[in-house]
mmCIF file of N, CA, C and O in Angstrom:
data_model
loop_
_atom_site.group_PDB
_atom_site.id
_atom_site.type_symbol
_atom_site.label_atom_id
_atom_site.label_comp_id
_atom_site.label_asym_id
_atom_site.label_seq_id
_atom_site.Cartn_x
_atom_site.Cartn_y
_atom_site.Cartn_z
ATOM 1 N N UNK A 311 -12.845 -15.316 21.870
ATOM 2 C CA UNK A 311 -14.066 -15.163 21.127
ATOM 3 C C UNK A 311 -14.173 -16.316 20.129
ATOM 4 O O UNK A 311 -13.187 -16.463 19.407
ATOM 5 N N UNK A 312 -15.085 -17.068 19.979
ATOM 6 C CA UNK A 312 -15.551 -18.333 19.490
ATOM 7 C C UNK A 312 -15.982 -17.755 17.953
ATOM 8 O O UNK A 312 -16.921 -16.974 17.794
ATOM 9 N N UNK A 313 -15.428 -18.095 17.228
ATOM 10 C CA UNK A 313 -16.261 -17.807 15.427
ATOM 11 C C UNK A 313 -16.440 -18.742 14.860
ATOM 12 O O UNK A 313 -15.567 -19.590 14.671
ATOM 13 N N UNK A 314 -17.935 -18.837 14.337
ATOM 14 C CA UNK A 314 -18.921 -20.228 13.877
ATOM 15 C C UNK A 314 -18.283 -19.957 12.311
ATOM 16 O O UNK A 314 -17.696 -19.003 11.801
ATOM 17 N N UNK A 315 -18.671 -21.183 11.866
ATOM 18 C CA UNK A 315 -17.906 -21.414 10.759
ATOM 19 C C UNK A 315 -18.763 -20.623 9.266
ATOM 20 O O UNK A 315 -18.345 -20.573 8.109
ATOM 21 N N UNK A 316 -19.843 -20.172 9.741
ATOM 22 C CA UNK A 316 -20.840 -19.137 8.914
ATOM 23 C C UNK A 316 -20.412 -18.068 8.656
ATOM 24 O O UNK A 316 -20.466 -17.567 7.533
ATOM 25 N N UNK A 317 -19.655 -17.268 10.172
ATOM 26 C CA UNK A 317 -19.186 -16.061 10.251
ATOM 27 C C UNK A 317 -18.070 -15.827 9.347
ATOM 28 O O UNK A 317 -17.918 -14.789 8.702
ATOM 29 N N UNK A 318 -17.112 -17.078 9.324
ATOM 30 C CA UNK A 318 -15.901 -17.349 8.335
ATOM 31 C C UNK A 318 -16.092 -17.087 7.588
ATOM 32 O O UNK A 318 -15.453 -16.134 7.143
ATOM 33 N N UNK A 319 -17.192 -17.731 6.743
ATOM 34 C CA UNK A 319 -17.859 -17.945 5.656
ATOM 35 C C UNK A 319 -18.479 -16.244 4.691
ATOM 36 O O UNK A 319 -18.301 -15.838 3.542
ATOM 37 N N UNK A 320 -19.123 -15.761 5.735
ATOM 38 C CA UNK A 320 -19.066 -14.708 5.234
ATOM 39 C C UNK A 320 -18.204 -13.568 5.143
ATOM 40 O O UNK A 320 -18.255 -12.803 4.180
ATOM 41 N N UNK A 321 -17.449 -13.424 6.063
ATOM 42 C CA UNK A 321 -16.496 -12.408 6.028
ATOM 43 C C UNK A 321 -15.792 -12.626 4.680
ATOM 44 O O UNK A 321 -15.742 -11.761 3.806
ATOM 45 N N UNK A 322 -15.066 -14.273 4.551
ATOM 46 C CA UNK A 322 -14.717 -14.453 3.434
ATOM 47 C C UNK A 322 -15.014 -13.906 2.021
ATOM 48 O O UNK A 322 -14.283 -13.504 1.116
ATOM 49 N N UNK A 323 -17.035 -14.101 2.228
ATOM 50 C CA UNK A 323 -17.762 -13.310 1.347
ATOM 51 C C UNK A 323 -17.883 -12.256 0.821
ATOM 52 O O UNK A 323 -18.406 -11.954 -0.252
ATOM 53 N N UNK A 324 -17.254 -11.498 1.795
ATOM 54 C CA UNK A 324 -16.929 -10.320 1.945
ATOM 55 C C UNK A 324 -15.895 -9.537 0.998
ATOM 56 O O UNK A 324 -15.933 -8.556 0.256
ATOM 57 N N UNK A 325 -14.928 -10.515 1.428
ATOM 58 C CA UNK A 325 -13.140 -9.783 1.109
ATOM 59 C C UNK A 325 -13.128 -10.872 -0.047
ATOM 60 O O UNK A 325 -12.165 -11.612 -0.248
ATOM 61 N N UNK A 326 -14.182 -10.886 -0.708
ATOM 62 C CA UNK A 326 -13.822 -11.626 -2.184
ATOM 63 C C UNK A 326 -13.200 -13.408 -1.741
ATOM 64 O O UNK A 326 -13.052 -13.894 -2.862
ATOM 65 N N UNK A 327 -12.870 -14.325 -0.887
ATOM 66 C CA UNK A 327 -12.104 -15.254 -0.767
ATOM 67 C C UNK A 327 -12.658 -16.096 -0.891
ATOM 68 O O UNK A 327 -13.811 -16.090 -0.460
ATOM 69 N N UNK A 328 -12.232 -17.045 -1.423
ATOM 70 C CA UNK A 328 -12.426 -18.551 -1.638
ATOM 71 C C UNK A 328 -11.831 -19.075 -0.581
ATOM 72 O O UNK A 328 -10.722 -18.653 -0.252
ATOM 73 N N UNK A 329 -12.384 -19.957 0.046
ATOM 74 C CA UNK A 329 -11.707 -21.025 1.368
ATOM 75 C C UNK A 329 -12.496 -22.375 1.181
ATOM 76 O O UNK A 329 -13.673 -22.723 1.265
ATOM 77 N N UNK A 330 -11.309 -22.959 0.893
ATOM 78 C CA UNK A 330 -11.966 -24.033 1.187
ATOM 79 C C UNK A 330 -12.446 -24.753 2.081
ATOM 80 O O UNK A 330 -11.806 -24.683 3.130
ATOM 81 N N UNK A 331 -13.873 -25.852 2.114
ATOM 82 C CA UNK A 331 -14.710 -26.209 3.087
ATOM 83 C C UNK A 331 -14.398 -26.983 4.645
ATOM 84 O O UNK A 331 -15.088 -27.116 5.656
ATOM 85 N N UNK A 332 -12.826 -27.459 4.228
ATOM 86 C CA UNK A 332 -11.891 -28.201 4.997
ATOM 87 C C UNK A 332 -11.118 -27.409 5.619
ATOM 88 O O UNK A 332 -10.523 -27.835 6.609
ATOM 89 N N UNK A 333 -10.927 -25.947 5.150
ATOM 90 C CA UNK A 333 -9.839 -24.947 6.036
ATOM 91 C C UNK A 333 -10.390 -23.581 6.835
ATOM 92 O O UNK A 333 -9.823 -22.659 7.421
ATOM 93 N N UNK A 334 -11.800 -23.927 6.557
ATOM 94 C CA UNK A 334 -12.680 -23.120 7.399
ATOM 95 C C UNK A 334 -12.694 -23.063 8.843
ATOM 96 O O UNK A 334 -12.768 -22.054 9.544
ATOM 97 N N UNK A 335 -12.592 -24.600 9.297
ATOM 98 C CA UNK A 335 -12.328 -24.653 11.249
ATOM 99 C C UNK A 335 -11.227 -24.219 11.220
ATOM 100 O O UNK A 335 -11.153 -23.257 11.984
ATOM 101 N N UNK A 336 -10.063 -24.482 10.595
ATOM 102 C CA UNK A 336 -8.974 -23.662 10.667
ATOM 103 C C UNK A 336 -8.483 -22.171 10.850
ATOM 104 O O UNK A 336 -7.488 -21.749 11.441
ATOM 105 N N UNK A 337 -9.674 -21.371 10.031
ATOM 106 C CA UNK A 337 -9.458 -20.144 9.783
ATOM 107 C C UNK A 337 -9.830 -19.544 11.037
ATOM 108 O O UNK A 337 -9.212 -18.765 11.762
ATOM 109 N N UNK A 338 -11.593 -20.358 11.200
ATOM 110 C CA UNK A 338 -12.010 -19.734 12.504
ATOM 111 C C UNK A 338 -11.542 -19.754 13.627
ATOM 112 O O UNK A 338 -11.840 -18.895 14.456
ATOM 113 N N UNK A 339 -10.402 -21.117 13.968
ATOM 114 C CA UNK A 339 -9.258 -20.813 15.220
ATOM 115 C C UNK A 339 -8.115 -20.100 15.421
ATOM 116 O O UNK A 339 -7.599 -19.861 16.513
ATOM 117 N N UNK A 340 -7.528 -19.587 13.780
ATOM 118 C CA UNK A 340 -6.693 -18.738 13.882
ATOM 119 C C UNK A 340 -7.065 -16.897 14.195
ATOM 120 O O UNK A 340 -6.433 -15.959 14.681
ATOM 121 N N UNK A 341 -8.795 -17.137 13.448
ATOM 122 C CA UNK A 341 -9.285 -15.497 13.548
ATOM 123 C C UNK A 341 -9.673 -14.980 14.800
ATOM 124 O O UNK A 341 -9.531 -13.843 15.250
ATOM 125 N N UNK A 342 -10.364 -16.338 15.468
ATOM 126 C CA UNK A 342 -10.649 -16.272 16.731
ATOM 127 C C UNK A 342 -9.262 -16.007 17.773
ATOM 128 O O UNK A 342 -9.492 -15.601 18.913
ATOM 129 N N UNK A 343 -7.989 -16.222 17.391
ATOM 130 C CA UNK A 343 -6.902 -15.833 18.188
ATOM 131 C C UNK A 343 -6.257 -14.511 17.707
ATOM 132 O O UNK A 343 -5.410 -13.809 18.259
ATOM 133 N N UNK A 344 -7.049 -14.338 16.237
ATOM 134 C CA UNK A 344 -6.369 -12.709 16.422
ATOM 135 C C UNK A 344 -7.107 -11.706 17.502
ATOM 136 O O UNK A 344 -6.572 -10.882 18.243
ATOM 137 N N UNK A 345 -8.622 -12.060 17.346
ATOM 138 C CA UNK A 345 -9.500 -11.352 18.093
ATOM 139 C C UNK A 345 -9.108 -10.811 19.771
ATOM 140 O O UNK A 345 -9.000 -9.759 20.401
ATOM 141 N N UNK A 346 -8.969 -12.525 20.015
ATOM 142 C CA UNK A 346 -8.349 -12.652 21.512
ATOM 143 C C UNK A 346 -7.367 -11.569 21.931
ATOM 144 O O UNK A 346 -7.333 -10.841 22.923
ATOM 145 N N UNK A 347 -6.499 -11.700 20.761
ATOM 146 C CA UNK A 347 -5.418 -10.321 20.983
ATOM 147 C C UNK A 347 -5.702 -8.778 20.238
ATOM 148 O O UNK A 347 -4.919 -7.829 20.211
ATOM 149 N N UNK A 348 -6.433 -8.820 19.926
ATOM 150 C CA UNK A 348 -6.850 -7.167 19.849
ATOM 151 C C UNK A 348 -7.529 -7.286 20.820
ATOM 152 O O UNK A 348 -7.254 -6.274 21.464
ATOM 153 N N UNK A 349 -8.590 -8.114 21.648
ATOM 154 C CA UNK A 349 -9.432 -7.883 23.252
ATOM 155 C C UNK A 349 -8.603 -7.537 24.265
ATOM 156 O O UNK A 349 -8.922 -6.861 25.243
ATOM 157 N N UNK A 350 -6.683 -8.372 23.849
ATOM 158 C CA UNK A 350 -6.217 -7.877 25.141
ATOM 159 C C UNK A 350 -5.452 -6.623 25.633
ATOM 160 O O UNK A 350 -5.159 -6.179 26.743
ATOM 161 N N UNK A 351 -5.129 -6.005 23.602
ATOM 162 C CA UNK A 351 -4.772 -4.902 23.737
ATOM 163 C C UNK A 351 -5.240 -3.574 24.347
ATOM 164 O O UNK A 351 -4.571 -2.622 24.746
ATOM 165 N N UNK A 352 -7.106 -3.838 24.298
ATOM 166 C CA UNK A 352 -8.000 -3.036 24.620
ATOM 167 C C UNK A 352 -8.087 -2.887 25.850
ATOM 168 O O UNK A 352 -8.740 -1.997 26.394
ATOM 169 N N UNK A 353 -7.278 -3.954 26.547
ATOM 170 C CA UNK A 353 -6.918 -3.843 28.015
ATOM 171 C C UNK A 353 -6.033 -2.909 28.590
ATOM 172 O O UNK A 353 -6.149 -2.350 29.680
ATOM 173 N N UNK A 354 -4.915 -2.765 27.543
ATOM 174 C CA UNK A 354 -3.710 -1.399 28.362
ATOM 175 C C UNK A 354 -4.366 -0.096 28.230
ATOM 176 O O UNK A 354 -4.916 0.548 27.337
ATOM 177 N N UNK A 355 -3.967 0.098 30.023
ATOM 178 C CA UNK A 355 -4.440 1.643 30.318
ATOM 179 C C UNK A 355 -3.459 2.899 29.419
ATOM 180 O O UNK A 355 -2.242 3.012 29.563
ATOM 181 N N UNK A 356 -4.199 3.658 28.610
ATOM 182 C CA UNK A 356 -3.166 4.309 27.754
ATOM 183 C C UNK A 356 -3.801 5.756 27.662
ATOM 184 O O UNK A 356 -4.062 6.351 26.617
ATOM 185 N N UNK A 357 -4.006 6.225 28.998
ATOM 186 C CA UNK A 357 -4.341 6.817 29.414
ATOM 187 C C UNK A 357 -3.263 8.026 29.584
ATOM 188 O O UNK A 357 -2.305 7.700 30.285
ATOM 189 N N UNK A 358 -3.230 9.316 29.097
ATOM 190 C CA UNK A 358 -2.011 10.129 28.994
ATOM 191 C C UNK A 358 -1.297 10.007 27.660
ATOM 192 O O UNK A 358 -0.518 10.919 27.380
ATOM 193 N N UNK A 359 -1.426 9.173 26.935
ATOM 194 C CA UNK A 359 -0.607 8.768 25.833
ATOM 195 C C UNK A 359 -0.917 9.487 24.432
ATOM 196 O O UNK A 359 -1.941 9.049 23.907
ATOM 197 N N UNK A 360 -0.397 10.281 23.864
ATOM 198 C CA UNK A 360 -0.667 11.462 22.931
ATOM 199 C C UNK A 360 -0.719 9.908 21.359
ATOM 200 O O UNK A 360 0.190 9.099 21.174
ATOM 201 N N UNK A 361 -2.102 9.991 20.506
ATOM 202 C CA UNK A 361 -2.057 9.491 19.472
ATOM 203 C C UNK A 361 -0.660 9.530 18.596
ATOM 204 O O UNK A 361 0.155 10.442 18.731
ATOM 205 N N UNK A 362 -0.489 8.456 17.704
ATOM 206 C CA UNK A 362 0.579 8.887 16.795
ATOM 207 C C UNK A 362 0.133 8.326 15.181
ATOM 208 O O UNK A 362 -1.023 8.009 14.900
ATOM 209 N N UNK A 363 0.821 8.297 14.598
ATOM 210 C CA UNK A 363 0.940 7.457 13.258
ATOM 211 C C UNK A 363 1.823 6.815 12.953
ATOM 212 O O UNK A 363 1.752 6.081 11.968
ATOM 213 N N UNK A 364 2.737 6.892 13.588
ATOM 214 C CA UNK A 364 4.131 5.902 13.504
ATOM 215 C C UNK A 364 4.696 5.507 14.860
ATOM 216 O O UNK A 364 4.456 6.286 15.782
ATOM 217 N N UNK A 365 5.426 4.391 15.131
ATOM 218 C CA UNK A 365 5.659 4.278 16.106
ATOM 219 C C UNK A 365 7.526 4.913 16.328
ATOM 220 O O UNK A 365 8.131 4.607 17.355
ATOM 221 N N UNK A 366 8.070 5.606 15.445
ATOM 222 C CA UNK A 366 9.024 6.615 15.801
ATOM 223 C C UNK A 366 8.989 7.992 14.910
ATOM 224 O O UNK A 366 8.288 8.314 13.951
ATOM 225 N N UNK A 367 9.702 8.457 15.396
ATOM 226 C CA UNK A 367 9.875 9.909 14.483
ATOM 227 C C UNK A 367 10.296 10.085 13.008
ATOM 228 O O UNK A 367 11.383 9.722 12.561
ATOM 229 N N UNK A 368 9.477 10.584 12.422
ATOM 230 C CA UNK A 368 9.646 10.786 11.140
ATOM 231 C C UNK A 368 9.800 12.117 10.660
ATOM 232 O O UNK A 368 9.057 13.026 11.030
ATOM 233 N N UNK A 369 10.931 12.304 9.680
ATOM 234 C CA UNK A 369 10.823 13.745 9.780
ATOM 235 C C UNK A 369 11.083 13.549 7.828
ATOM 236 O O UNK A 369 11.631 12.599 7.268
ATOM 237 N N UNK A 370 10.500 14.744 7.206
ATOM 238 C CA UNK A 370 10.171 14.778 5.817
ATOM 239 C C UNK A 370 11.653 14.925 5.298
ATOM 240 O O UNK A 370 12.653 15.475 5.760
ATOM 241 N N UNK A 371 11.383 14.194 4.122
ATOM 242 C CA UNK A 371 13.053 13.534 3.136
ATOM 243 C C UNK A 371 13.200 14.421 1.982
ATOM 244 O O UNK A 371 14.211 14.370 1.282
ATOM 245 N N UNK A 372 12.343 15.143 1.779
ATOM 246 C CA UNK A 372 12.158 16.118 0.558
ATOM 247 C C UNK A 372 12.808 17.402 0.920
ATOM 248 O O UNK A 372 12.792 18.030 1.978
ATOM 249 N N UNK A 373 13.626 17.737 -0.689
ATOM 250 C CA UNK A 373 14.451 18.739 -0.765
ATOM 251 C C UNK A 373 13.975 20.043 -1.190
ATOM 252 O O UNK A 373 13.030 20.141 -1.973
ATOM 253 N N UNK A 374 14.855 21.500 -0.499
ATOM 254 C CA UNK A 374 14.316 22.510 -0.885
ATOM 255 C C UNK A 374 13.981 22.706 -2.418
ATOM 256 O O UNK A 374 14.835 22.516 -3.284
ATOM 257 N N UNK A 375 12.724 23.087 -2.693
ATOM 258 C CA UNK A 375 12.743 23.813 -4.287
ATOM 259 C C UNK A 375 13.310 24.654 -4.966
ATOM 260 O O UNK A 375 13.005 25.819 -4.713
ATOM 261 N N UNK A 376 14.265 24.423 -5.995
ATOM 262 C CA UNK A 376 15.199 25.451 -6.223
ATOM 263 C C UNK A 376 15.002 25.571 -7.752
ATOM 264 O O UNK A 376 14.916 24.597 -8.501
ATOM 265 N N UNK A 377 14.937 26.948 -8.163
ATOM 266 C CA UNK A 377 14.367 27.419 -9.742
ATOM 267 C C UNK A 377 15.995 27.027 -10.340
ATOM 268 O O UNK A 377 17.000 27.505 -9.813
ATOM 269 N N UNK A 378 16.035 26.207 -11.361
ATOM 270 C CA UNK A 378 16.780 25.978 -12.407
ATOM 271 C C UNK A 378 16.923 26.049 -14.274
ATOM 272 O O UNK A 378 15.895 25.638 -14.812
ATOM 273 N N UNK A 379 17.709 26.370 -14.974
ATOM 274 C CA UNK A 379 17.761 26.747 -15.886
ATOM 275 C C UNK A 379 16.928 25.110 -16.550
ATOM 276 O O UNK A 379 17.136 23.987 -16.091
ATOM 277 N N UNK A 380 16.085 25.427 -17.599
ATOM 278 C CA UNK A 380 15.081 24.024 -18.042
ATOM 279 C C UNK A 380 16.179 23.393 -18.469
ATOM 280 O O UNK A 380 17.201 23.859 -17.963
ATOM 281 N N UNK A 381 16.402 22.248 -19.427
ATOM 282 C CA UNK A 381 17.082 21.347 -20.448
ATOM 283 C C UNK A 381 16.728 21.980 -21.640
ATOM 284 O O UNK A 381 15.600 22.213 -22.073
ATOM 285 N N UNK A 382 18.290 22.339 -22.328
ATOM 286 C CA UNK A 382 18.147 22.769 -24.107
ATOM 287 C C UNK A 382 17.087 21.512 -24.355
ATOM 288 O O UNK A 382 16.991 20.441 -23.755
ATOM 289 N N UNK A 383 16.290 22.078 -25.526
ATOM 290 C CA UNK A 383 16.228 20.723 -26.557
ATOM 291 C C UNK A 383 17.561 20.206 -26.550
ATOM 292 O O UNK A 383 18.083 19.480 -25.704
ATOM 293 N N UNK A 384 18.106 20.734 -27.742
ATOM 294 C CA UNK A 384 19.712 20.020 -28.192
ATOM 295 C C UNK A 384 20.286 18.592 -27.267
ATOM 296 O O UNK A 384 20.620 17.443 -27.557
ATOM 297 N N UNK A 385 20.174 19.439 -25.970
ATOM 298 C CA UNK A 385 20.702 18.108 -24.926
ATOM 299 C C UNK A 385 19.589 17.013 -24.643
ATOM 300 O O UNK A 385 19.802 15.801 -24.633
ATOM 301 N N UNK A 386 18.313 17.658 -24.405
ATOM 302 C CA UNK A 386 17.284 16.510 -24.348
ATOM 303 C C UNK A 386 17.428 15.811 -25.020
ATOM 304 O O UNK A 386 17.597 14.806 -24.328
ATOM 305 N N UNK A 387 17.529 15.432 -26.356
ATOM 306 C CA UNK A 387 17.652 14.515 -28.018
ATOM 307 C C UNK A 387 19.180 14.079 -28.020
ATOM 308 O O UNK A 387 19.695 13.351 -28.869
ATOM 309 N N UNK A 388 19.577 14.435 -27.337
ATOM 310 C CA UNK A 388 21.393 14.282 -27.615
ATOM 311 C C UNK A 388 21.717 12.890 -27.866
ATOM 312 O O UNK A 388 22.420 12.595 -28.833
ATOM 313 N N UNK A 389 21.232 11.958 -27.027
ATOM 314 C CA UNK A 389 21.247 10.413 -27.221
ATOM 315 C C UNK A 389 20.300 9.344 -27.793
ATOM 316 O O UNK A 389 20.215 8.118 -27.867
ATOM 317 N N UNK A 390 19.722 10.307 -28.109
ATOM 318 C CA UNK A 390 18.393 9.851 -28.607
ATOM 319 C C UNK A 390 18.788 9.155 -30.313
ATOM 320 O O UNK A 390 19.431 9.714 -31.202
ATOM 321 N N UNK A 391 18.038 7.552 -30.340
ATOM 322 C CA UNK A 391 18.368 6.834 -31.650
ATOM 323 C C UNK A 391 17.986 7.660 -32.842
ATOM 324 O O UNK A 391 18.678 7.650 -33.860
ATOM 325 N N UNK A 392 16.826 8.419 -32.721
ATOM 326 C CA UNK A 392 16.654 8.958 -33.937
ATOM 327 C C UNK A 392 15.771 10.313 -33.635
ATOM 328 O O UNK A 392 14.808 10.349 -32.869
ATOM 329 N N UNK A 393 16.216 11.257 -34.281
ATOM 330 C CA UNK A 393 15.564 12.400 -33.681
ATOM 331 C C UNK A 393 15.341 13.634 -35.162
ATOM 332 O O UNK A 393 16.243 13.861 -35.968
ATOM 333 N N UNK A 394 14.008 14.252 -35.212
ATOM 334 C CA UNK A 394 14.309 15.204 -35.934
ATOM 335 C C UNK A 394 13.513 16.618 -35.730
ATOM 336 O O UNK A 394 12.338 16.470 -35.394
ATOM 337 N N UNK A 395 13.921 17.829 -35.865
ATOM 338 C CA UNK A 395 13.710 19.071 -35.288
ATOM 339 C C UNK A 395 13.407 19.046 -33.990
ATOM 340 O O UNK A 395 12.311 19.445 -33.596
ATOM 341 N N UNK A 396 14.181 18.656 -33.311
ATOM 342 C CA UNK A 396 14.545 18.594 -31.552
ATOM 343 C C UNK A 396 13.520 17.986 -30.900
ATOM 344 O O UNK A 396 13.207 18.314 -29.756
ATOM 345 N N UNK A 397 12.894 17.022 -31.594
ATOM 346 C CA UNK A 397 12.099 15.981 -31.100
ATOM 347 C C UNK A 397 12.812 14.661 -31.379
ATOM 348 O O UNK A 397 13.759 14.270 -32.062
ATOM 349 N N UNK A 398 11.512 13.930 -30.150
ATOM 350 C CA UNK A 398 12.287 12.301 -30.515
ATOM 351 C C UNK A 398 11.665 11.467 -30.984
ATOM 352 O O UNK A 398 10.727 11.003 -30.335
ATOM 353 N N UNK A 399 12.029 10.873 -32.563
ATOM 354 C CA UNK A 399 11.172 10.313 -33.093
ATOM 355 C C UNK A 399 10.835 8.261 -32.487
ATOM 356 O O UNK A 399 11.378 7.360 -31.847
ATOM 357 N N UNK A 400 9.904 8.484 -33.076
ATOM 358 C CA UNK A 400 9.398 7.101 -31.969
ATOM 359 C C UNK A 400 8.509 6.132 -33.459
ATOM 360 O O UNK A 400 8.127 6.591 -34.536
ATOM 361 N N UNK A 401 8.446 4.986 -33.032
ATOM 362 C CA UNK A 401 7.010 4.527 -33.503
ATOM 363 C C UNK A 401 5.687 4.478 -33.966
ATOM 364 O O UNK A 401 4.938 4.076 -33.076
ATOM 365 N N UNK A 402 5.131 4.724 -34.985
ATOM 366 C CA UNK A 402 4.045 5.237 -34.546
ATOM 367 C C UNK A 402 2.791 4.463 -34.020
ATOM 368 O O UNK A 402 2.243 3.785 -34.890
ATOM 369 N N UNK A 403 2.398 4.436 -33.157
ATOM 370 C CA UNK A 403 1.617 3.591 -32.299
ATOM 371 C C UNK A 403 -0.488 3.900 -32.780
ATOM 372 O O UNK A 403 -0.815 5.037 -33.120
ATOM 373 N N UNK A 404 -1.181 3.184 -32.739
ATOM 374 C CA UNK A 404 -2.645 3.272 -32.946
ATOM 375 C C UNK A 404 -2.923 2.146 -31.737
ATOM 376 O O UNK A 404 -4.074 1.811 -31.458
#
């Protein structure tokens, strides 16, 4: 698929890009060869082939939820540089 140097131009327009006026035939022979190959992918018969989202198995990394006793204050503040009535004192920021 052949892309005029307008089409560049705007797509560019598009996705926010600056290109410069000298790397435009460039772009359009490299975009024009991605094209080529998504045309030829559209070629395999994939016919029978159940959709996916990944190309292997993924199985979820997350751990059971288990009810635990909270954090004392006392220990929350424990290392804390400066702390007073089981808070942690900080900066004061505006």
């Amino acid at each position: 698929m052949k892309l005029t140097t307008e089409q560049v131009q705007h797509v560019a327009n598009l996705a926010r890009l600056e290109i410069e006026p000298q790397a435009v035939e460039k772009m359009a022979g490299q975009l024009a060869t991605i094209l080529a190959y998504v045309q030829k992918l559209s070629e395999v018969d994939t016919t029978g082939v159940e959709p996916t989202s990944h190309a292997i198995a993924l199985t979820n990394a997350f751990r059971e939820d288990r009810v635990h006793e909270h954090l004392k204050p006392e220990s929350a503040v424990a290392n804390a540089p400066e702390k007073e009535d089981g808070s942690f004192v900080v900066p004061k920021v505006i």
